Structures are given as structure tokens and as C-alpha cells.
Amino acid sequence: MFNNDSLLIDHQIYALEPYFIDKFKSKLTTKNGIYYSEMSVYQLLDMACIRDASTLKGRMDAVKRYMNYLTKTPVITFAHSVGAFPTMSYQQVDCVWIFNHYFQVEVLEKKKSKVIFSDGTIIIVKVSKEVLLRQQQKLHCTMNTFRSLHQEKKVMY
């Protein structure tokens, strides 16, 4: 049932992006290097969510309902500790998912930015710095909210 590539979506992943060369459909940038997968970005994220007893659609629906983020919805993929945000609508072919790691942003063009992670790893995305920072804020707010809800639930029982 599980493709091993989806196991790369853990605390080590920085970004997941489409990559259409040869048989590959996605590129995973991690702390341990770059990997390519025959699975699509959506399939990889969905399988990562399924490992934690949900689906990508289910997690997006939960965030949309609870946080009222109706577009470019961030998701939490693993145990309230691994989350990601899309740089644009997840249905667009150029959508890159960036995970919850510290990064800095350099403007390259009006709608093109360089994302620099703390270890120097770089990815280029086709969105503005403002979009990246707004999406990062939505992701962190989502993760903090759901983490708090989870903690309150533990106290209540």
C-alpha cells in the first residue's frame, strides 16, 4: 500500500515540488539531500497524511473549517509537528509545498523568490516574498492552534 517515497515526508523535509523529467513527477528537498519520485506531489502528501490516519483532503477540509483558510490551505501532515503550506493553489502545476522549517527569502523578481533554509539549502519559487511570508504565518498559526487544541483535549480527559 505505501510507497517508500512518502516516508521522506518527515521532520527532515524542506520542500516538495513538481518535477517532470523522465519517469519522475516530484522532487523532495530534504536535510539529507534531494530525492525524486515517480509519485505526484499530491500522492506523496496524501500518503504522508494517511500514515497519520487521515487524507490530504481531510486535513485540508479540517483546516478550512476551523481556521477559515479557504485558499492556499496549509496542512499538518504528521502528529502536529510536520506541516506544509502551498505557494499557490495546490491544483496549479507550479505549486511548491514548503515545510515548517526556518527560512529566509530573497526577492529575485516581482513574482520569483529564493528560499534559503538555515543549512544553506536553496529552492526557487514562482511567488513573491509577501506570499511566502503570509503562507508561512498561516502554517504556523494553524500548527499552533491544532497543537493547543490537542493539548487541551489531553487535559480534559
CSV table of C-alpha atoms in Angstrom, one decimal:
chain,number,residue,atom,x,y,z
A,1,MET,CA,0.0,0.0,0.0
A,2,PHE,CA,2.7,2.5,0.9
A,3,ASN,CA,5.3,3.8,-1.5
A,4,ASN,CA,8.6,4.3,0.3
A,5,ASP,CA,9.0,7.8,-1.2
A,6,SER,CA,6.2,9.1,1.1
A,7,LEU,CA,8.3,8.1,4.1
A,8,LEU,CA,10.6,11.0,3.1
A,9,ILE,CA,7.9,13.4,4.3
A,10,ASP,CA,9.0,13.7,7.9
A,11,HIS,CA,10.9,16.2,10.1
A,12,GLN,CA,13.8,16.3,7.6
A,13,ILE,CA,11.9,17.6,4.5
A,14,TYR,CA,12.2,21.2,3.4
A,15,ALA,CA,10.1,21.3,0.2
A,16,LEU,CA,8.1,19.2,-2.2
A,17,GLU,CA,7.7,20.4,-5.8
A,18,PRO,CA,6.6,19.1,-9.2
A,19,TYR,CA,9.4,17.7,-11.4
A,20,PHE,CA,8.5,16.3,-14.7
A,21,ILE,CA,11.7,14.7,-16.2
A,22,ASP,CA,11.8,11.1,-17.4
A,23,LYS,CA,9.6,9.0,-15.2
A,24,PHE,CA,9.6,11.4,-12.2
A,25,LYS,CA,6.7,13.6,-11.1
A,26,SER,CA,8.1,15.2,-8.0
A,27,LYS,CA,11.3,16.5,-6.2
A,28,LEU,CA,11.8,16.2,-2.5
A,29,THR,CA,14.3,18.6,-1.0
A,30,THR,CA,15.4,17.4,2.5
A,31,LYS,CA,18.1,18.0,5.1
A,32,ASN,CA,19.8,14.8,3.7
A,33,GLY,CA,19.7,15.8,0.0
A,34,ILE,CA,17.4,15.8,-3.0
A,35,TYR,CA,15.2,12.9,-4.0
A,36,TYR,CA,13.0,12.3,-7.0
A,37,SER,CA,9.8,10.3,-7.0
A,38,GLU,CA,7.5,8.7,-9.6
A,39,MET,CA,4.6,9.7,-7.4
A,40,SER,CA,3.0,13.2,-7.8
A,41,VAL,CA,3.2,15.8,-5.1
A,42,TYR,CA,-0.4,15.2,-4.2
A,43,GLN,CA,0.1,11.5,-4.0
A,44,LEU,CA,3.1,11.9,-1.7
A,45,LEU,CA,1.3,14.3,0.6
A,46,ASP,CA,-1.8,12.1,0.7
A,47,MET,CA,0.2,9.0,1.6
A,48,ALA,CA,2.0,11.0,4.3
A,49,CYS,CA,-1.4,12.1,5.8
A,50,ILE,CA,-2.7,8.5,5.5
A,51,ARG,CA,0.2,7.3,7.7
A,52,ASP,CA,-1.3,9.5,10.4
A,53,ALA,CA,-4.8,8.2,9.9
A,54,SER,CA,-6.3,10.9,7.5
A,55,THR,CA,-6.1,12.0,3.9
A,56,LEU,CA,-4.7,15.2,2.4
A,57,LYS,CA,-8.3,16.3,1.5
A,58,GLY,CA,-9.5,15.5,5.0
A,59,ARG,CA,-6.7,17.6,6.6
A,60,MET,CA,-7.3,20.5,4.2
A,61,ASP,CA,-11.0,20.4,4.9
A,62,ALA,CA,-10.3,20.5,8.7
A,63,VAL,CA,-8.1,23.5,8.4
A,64,LYS,CA,-10.5,25.3,6.1
A,65,ARG,CA,-13.4,24.7,8.6
A,66,TYR,CA,-11.5,25.5,11.7
A,67,MET,CA,-9.2,28.3,10.6
A,68,ASN,CA,-11.3,29.6,7.7
A,69,TYR,CA,-8.3,29.5,5.3
A,70,LEU,CA,-10.2,28.8,2.1
A,71,THR,CA,-7.4,29.3,-0.4
A,72,LYS,CA,-3.8,28.1,-0.3
A,73,THR,CA,-4.7,26.0,2.7
A,74,PRO,CA,-1.7,24.8,4.9
A,75,VAL,CA,-1.8,21.2,6.2
A,76,ILE,CA,-0.4,19.3,9.1
A,77,THR,CA,0.9,16.0,7.8
A,78,PHE,CA,2.2,14.3,10.8
A,79,ALA,CA,1.4,14.3,14.5
A,80,HIS,CA,1.0,18.0,14.9
A,81,SER,CA,4.7,18.5,14.2
A,82,VAL,CA,5.2,18.4,10.5
A,83,GLY,CA,3.2,20.8,8.4
A,84,ALA,CA,3.4,22.5,5.0
A,85,PHE,CA,2.0,25.3,3.0
A,86,PRO,CA,1.4,25.6,-0.7
A,87,THR,CA,2.9,28.5,-2.6
A,88,MET,CA,-0.2,28.8,-4.7
A,89,SER,CA,-3.3,26.7,-5.3
A,90,TYR,CA,-2.3,23.0,-4.9
A,91,GLN,CA,-4.1,22.4,-8.2
A,92,GLN,CA,-1.7,24.5,-10.2
A,93,VAL,CA,1.2,22.7,-11.8
A,94,ASP,CA,3.9,25.0,-10.3
A,95,CYS,CA,2.7,24.7,-6.7
A,96,VAL,CA,5.5,24.0,-4.3
A,97,TRP,CA,4.9,22.9,-0.8
A,98,ILE,CA,7.2,24.3,1.8
A,99,PHE,CA,7.5,22.6,5.2
A,100,ASN,CA,7.8,24.1,8.7
A,101,HIS,CA,11.5,25.0,8.9
A,102,TYR,CA,13.1,28.3,9.4
A,103,PHE,CA,14.0,30.1,6.2
A,104,GLN,CA,14.8,33.5,4.7
A,105,VAL,CA,13.5,34.9,1.5
A,106,GLU,CA,15.4,36.9,-1.2
A,107,VAL,CA,13.4,38.6,-3.9
A,108,LEU,CA,14.6,37.7,-7.4
A,109,GLU,CA,11.8,39.2,-9.4
A,110,LYS,CA,8.3,40.5,-8.8
A,111,LYS,CA,6.9,37.0,-8.5
A,112,LYS,CA,10.0,34.9,-8.1
A,113,SER,CA,11.8,34.3,-4.8
A,114,LYS,CA,14.8,32.4,-3.4
A,115,VAL,CA,14.0,30.4,-0.2
A,116,ILE,CA,17.1,29.8,1.9
A,117,PHE,CA,16.9,27.3,4.7
A,118,SER,CA,19.2,27.5,7.7
A,119,ASP,CA,21.7,25.0,6.4
A,120,GLY,CA,22.1,26.9,3.1
A,121,THR,CA,19.8,24.7,1.0
A,122,ILE,CA,18.1,26.9,-1.6
A,123,ILE,CA,14.9,26.5,-3.7
A,124,ILE,CA,13.4,28.9,-6.2
A,125,VAL,CA,9.7,29.5,-6.2
A,126,LYS,CA,7.5,31.5,-8.6
A,127,VAL,CA,5.8,33.6,-6.0
A,128,SER,CA,6.5,36.9,-4.2
A,129,LYS,CA,8.2,37.2,-0.8
A,130,GLU,CA,5.0,38.6,0.6
A,131,VAL,CA,3.1,35.4,-0.4
A,132,LEU,CA,5.7,33.2,1.1
A,133,LEU,CA,5.7,35.1,4.4
A,134,ARG,CA,1.9,35.2,4.6
A,135,GLN,CA,1.7,31.5,3.9
A,136,GLN,CA,4.4,30.7,6.5
A,137,GLN,CA,2.4,32.7,9.0
A,138,LYS,CA,-0.8,30.8,8.2
A,139,LEU,CA,1.0,27.5,8.6
A,140,HIS,CA,2.5,28.4,12.0
A,141,CYS,CA,-0.8,29.7,13.2
A,142,THR,CA,-2.5,26.5,12.1
A,143,MET,CA,0.0,24.3,13.7
A,144,ASN,CA,-0.1,26.3,17.0
A,145,THR,CA,-3.9,26.2,17.1
A,146,PHE,CA,-4.2,22.5,16.5
A,147,ARG,CA,-1.3,21.7,18.9
A,148,SER,CA,-3.2,23.8,21.6
A,149,LEU,CA,-6.4,22.0,20.8
A,150,HIS,CA,-4.7,18.7,21.1
A,151,GLN,CA,-3.1,19.6,24.4
A,152,GLU,CA,-6.4,20.9,25.8
A,153,LYS,CA,-8.1,17.7,24.9
A,154,LYS,CA,-5.5,15.7,26.9
A,155,VAL,CA,-6.2,17.9,29.9
A,156,MET,CA,-9.9,17.5,29.6
A,157,TYR,CA,-9.8,13.7,29.6
